Amino acid sequence: MEFSDQDLRLVMNRALRSVLIAIIVGIPVIWLAWGWRSAALYLVGGAIAATGILEWRQLMTAVLLRLDTGGQSTPKPLGPVLFWFFVRLVAAAAVLYVSLRSLDGKVSALLLGIALALIALFVEAIRLFRGWTA
């Protein structure tokens, strides 16, 4: 079974959709359990997770386009993609710092929101593995 660039894009889109659904479902649950400040931290963590998936998708698409052309045509430069990737990392660090300093919620809610990307990508990896062995 071959894994194409389109398959990678579908996997990343499904992971992003899973993160967005988990954010929507998790906010009321965390709000009821830990309060609105923790729900806001969960939302911040989930937003960081979702933008992380988007940035990784763009970065992988740009790198795969470079690999697929094999030097025969000139693809878009990789510099702007890398620049925005690192800008997002700095912005995520700034948002984390500000949210932890200003919101007095549970840090575990923030970590749970950030972990949504890892959980979604792990689930997608299991789905792919099951598809290859079936």
XYZ file of N, CA and C in Angstrom:
402
model
N 0.843 -1.176 0.000
C 0.000 0.000 0.000
C 0.887 1.236 0.000
N 0.621 2.138 -0.922
C 1.398 3.367 -1.002
C 0.713 4.480 -0.228
N 1.529 5.358 0.314
C 1.041 6.506 1.064
C 1.412 7.752 0.276
N 0.413 8.387 -0.314
C 0.672 9.525 -1.187
C 0.578 10.844 -0.419
N 0.913 11.916 -1.116
C 0.801 13.251 -0.525
C -0.655 13.572 -0.199
N -1.553 13.125 -1.024
C -2.977 13.349 -0.770
C -3.429 12.601 0.481
N -2.901 11.397 0.686
C -3.225 10.650 1.903
C -2.743 11.398 3.142
N -1.561 11.976 3.061
C -1.023 12.750 4.177
C -1.916 13.955 4.472
N -2.358 14.616 3.428
C -3.240 15.772 3.607
C -4.560 15.353 4.257
N -5.102 14.212 3.845
C -6.341 13.711 4.440
C -6.153 13.359 5.910
N -5.023 12.745 6.234
C -4.732 12.401 7.630
C -4.656 13.661 8.481
N -3.951 14.674 7.989
C -3.826 15.914 8.750
C -5.170 16.622 8.886
N -5.996 16.577 7.842
C -7.325 17.189 7.918
C -8.217 16.463 8.921
N -8.143 15.131 8.943
C -8.927 14.377 9.927
C -8.451 14.658 11.344
N -7.136 14.772 11.528
C -6.603 15.092 12.847
C -7.056 16.483 13.292
N -7.046 17.440 12.372
C -7.510 18.789 12.698
C -8.991 18.773 13.064
N -9.773 18.034 12.313
C -11.206 17.932 12.624
C -11.422 17.296 13.995
N -10.634 16.285 14.327
C -10.749 15.642 15.635
C -10.413 16.611 16.764
N -9.383 17.429 16.555
C -9.002 18.419 17.570
C -10.127 19.434 17.755
N -10.707 19.913 16.668
C -11.788 20.896 16.776
C -13.011 20.314 17.480
N -13.336 19.073 17.191
C -14.459 18.420 17.869
C -14.157 18.255 19.353
N -12.934 17.860 19.687
C -12.561 17.691 21.097
C -12.596 19.023 21.844
N -12.251 20.106 21.175
C -12.330 21.425 21.807
C -13.786 21.766 22.101
N -14.648 21.569 21.117
C -16.069 21.908 21.282
C -16.717 21.069 22.381
N -16.371 19.788 22.436
C -16.946 18.905 23.454
C -16.320 19.175 24.824
N -15.043 19.467 24.849
C -14.336 19.596 26.122
C -14.573 20.890 26.870
N -14.850 21.976 26.156
C -15.021 23.273 26.834
C -16.153 23.241 27.863
N -17.365 22.785 27.520
C -18.410 22.779 28.557
C -18.098 21.831 29.717
N -17.461 20.712 29.401
C -17.132 19.749 30.458
C -16.126 20.360 31.434
N -15.094 20.977 30.901
C -14.078 21.582 31.766
C -14.654 22.799 32.490
N -15.537 23.542 31.829
C -16.159 24.698 32.466
C -16.951 24.250 33.706
N -17.716 23.174 33.548
C -18.498 22.671 34.684
C -17.607 22.086 35.776
N -16.533 21.419 35.385
C -15.680 20.750 36.374
C -14.728 21.712 37.075
N -14.086 22.622 36.317
C -13.018 23.440 36.888
C -13.250 24.943 36.796
N -14.296 25.366 36.112
C -14.577 26.794 36.017
C -14.187 27.380 34.669
N -14.598 28.634 34.463
C -14.406 29.272 33.168
C -12.948 29.570 32.864
N -12.150 29.834 33.883
C -10.735 30.142 33.638
C -9.994 28.913 33.098
N -10.308 27.768 33.646
C -9.702 26.539 33.136
C -10.205 26.208 31.743
N -11.484 26.500 31.483
C -12.022 26.287 30.139
C -11.327 27.201 29.139
N -11.020 28.429 29.555
C -10.296 29.340 28.672
C -8.878 28.831 28.417
N -8.235 28.288 29.443
C -6.901 27.704 29.246
C -6.961 26.500 28.312
N -8.001 25.693 28.452
C -8.189 24.547 27.555
C -8.372 25.020 26.114
N -9.140 26.093 25.940
C -9.339 26.649 24.604
C -8.028 27.166 24.026
N -7.217 27.822 24.844
C -5.906 28.301 24.379
C -5.034 27.121 23.961
N -4.995 26.086 24.782
C -4.206 24.902 24.442
C -4.712 24.222 23.186
N -6.024 24.131 23.036
C -6.597 23.541 21.834
C -6.312 24.359 20.589
N -6.351 25.682 20.728
C -6.032 26.546 19.584
C -4.573 26.379 19.177
N -3.696 26.258 20.151
C -2.274 26.017 19.843
C -2.110 24.674 19.153
N -2.845 23.663 19.612
C -2.769 22.344 18.981
C -3.277 22.391 17.543
N -4.394 23.069 17.324
C -4.966 23.143 15.975
C -4.052 23.906 15.019
N -3.510 25.036 15.473
C -2.607 25.783 14.590
C -1.312 25.007 14.358
N -0.912 24.214 15.334
C 0.268 23.367 15.146
C 0.060 22.356 14.034
N -1.109 21.743 14.003
C -1.403 20.788 12.923
C -1.418 21.497 11.577
N -2.023 22.685 11.525
C -2.041 23.444 10.266
C -0.631 23.792 9.799
N 0.202 24.236 10.716
C 1.578 24.608 10.349
C 2.384 23.391 9.908
N 2.241 22.276 10.592
C 2.964 21.071 10.180
C 2.495 20.605 8.812
N 1.193 20.741 8.543
C 0.681 20.358 7.227
C 1.296 21.223 6.132
N 1.380 22.531 6.366
C 1.977 23.423 5.376
C 3.459 23.121 5.192
N 4.155 22.879 6.301
C 5.580 22.586 6.211
C 5.827 21.277 5.465
N 5.055 20.251 5.776
C 5.237 18.967 5.088
C 4.871 19.071 3.619
N 3.839 19.836 3.294
C 3.462 20.017 1.893
C 4.579 20.702 1.125
N 5.176 21.733 1.710
C 6.260 22.453 1.039
C 7.480 21.556 0.840
N 7.818 20.772 1.843
C 8.981 19.883 1.720
C 8.710 18.781 0.702
N 7.507 18.216 0.730
C 7.183 17.154 -0.227
C 7.142 17.677 -1.661
N 6.699 18.908 -1.852
C 6.735 19.488 -3.194
C 8.173 19.612 -3.687
N 9.066 19.992 -2.811
C 10.490 20.072 -3.177
C 11.043 18.698 -3.533
N 10.661 17.681 -2.770
C 11.168 16.337 -3.035
C 10.564 15.752 -4.311
N 9.311 16.044 -4.585
C 8.642 15.476 -5.756
C 9.156 16.051 -7.068
N 9.567 17.323 -7.071
C 10.038 17.918 -8.325
C 11.407 17.382 -8.697
N 12.201 17.003 -7.734
C 13.516 16.439 -8.025
C 14.464 17.421 -8.683
N 14.255 18.689 -8.488
C 15.150 19.691 -9.043
C 14.862 20.049 -10.490
N 13.792 19.501 -11.082
C 13.505 19.771 -12.488
C 12.792 21.091 -12.700
N 11.983 21.501 -11.762
C 11.334 22.813 -11.846
C 11.572 23.533 -10.524
N 11.327 24.808 -10.518
C 11.602 25.574 -9.308
C 10.318 25.710 -8.492
N 10.222 24.970 -7.373
C 9.042 25.092 -6.515
C 9.120 26.386 -5.700
N 8.046 26.668 -4.994
C 8.041 27.838 -4.124
C 9.192 27.733 -3.137
N 9.801 28.858 -2.787
C 10.885 28.808 -1.815
C 10.390 28.336 -0.451
N 11.247 27.651 0.244
C 10.906 27.090 1.548
C 11.046 28.131 2.657
N 11.750 29.219 2.385
C 12.009 30.241 3.394
C 10.771 30.832 4.031
N 9.784 31.303 3.244
C 8.588 31.878 3.871
C 7.809 30.880 4.731
N 7.761 29.628 4.300
C 7.055 28.613 5.088
C 7.765 28.408 6.421
N 9.083 28.328 6.376
C 9.840 28.175 7.620
C 9.723 29.412 8.503
N 9.714 30.591 7.883
C 9.575 31.819 8.651
C 8.262 31.817 9.425
N 7.149 31.512 8.754
C 5.857 31.517 9.434
C 5.744 30.383 10.438
N 6.441 29.288 10.202
C 6.461 28.190 11.165
C 7.081 28.664 12.476
N 8.214 29.348 12.379
C 8.875 29.823 13.594
C 8.143 31.007 14.219
N 7.485 31.833 13.420
C 6.668 32.919 13.970
C 5.528 32.332 14.794
N 4.920 31.249 14.301
C 3.852 30.601 15.058
C 4.365 30.029 16.363
N 5.566 29.468 16.346
C 6.131 28.942 17.584
C 6.346 30.046 18.617
N 6.865 31.178 18.183
C 7.081 32.303 19.092
C 5.743 32.844 19.586
N 4.770 32.950 18.678
C 3.447 33.435 19.072
C 2.782 32.477 20.056
N 2.950 31.177 19.838
C 2.380 30.200 20.764
C 3.024 30.325 22.143
N 4.324 30.535 22.175
C 4.998 30.721 23.465
C 4.503 31.979 24.161
N 4.294 33.047 23.405
C 3.791 34.292 23.987
C 2.369 34.113 24.516
N 1.521 33.437 23.754
C 0.145 33.192 24.193
C 0.137 32.311 25.441
N 1.002 31.312 25.472
C 1.103 30.467 26.665
C 1.499 31.286 27.883
N 2.496 32.125 27.730
C 2.967 32.938 28.839
C 1.870 33.873 29.347
N 1.218 34.572 28.432
C 0.183 35.530 28.824
C -1.003 34.817 29.467
N -1.401 33.684 28.905
C -2.556 32.978 29.468
C -2.241 32.401 30.844
N -1.038 31.914 31.039
C -0.681 31.392 32.358
C -0.554 32.500 33.395
N -0.094 33.673 32.978
C 0.048 34.788 33.909
C -1.289 35.449 34.226
N -2.204 35.513 33.252
C -3.435 36.277 33.465
C -4.609 35.417 33.928
N -4.709 34.190 33.447
C -5.816 33.318 33.847
C -5.373 32.450 35.013
N -6.193 32.405 36.019
C -5.842 31.630 37.210
C -6.578 30.296 37.188
N -6.407 29.562 36.098
C -7.065 28.272 35.974
C -6.083 27.138 36.216
N -6.541 25.962 35.971
C -5.700 24.775 36.161
C -4.778 24.602 34.952
N -3.515 24.409 35.236
C -2.527 24.204 34.178
C -2.800 22.894 33.455
N -3.375 21.937 34.156
C -3.679 20.654 33.518
C -4.683 20.817 32.381
N -5.580 21.798 32.468
C -6.511 22.051 31.372
C -5.760 22.549 30.141
N -4.783 23.413 30.360
C -3.957 23.908 29.251
C -3.168 22.763 28.614
N -2.570 21.936 29.446
C -1.794 20.801 28.929
C -2.686 19.805 28.191
N -3.893 19.620 28.687
C -4.833 18.734 28.004
C -5.192 19.286 26.631
N -5.392 20.599 26.547
C -5.683 21.216 25.253
C -4.532 21.069 24.278
N -3.307 21.259 24.764
C -2.141 21.111 23.895
C -1.970 19.661 23.450
N -2.294 18.734 24.333
C -2.134 17.309 24.022
C -3.144 16.810 22.990
N -4.159 17.600 22.698
C -5.164 17.158 21.718
C -4.548 16.834 20.363
N -3.553 17.610 19.954
C -2.902 17.349 18.666
C -2.182 16.003 18.694
N -1.481 15.736 19.777
C -0.774 14.454 19.876
C -1.746 13.282 19.890
N -2.832 13.437 20.613
C -3.824 12.372 20.680
C -4.455 12.142 19.309
N -4.822 13.217 18.629
C -5.461 13.082 17.307
C -4.504 12.442 16.299
N -3.251 12.864 16.311
C -2.284 12.275 15.372
C -1.978 10.822 15.728
N -1.982 10.488 17.007
C -1.778 9.096 17.420
C -2.937 8.221 16.939
N -4.159 8.723 17.071
C -5.329 7.973 16.599
C -5.250 7.769 15.090
N -4.834 8.803 14.361
C -4.695 8.669 12.911
C -3.602 7.670 12.548
N -2.519 7.654 13.315
C -1.445 6.688 13.057
C -1.944 5.262 13.284
N -2.730 5.051 14.317
C -3.303 3.721 14.572
C -4.242 3.326 13.433
N -5.038 4.289 12.952
C -5.931 3.996 11.823
C -5.138 3.587 10.588
N -4.040 4.288 10.314
C -3.206 3.929 9.167
C -2.569 2.568 9.351
N -2.087 2.296 10.532
C -1.455 1.002 10.799
C -2.451 -0.133 10.635
N -3.654 0.053 11.116
C -4.667 -0.970 10.954
C -5.025 -1.172 9.492
N -5.002 -0.093 8.701
C -5.295 -0.203 7.277
C -4.221 -0.948 6.524
N -2.976 -0.824 6.969
C -1.878 -1.512 6.294
C -1.848 -2.997 6.632
N -2.264 -3.346 7.840
C -2.178 -4.748 8.242
C -3.441 -5.524 7.901
N -4.519 -4.828 7.535
C -5.782 -5.527 7.257
C -5.730 -6.240 5.928
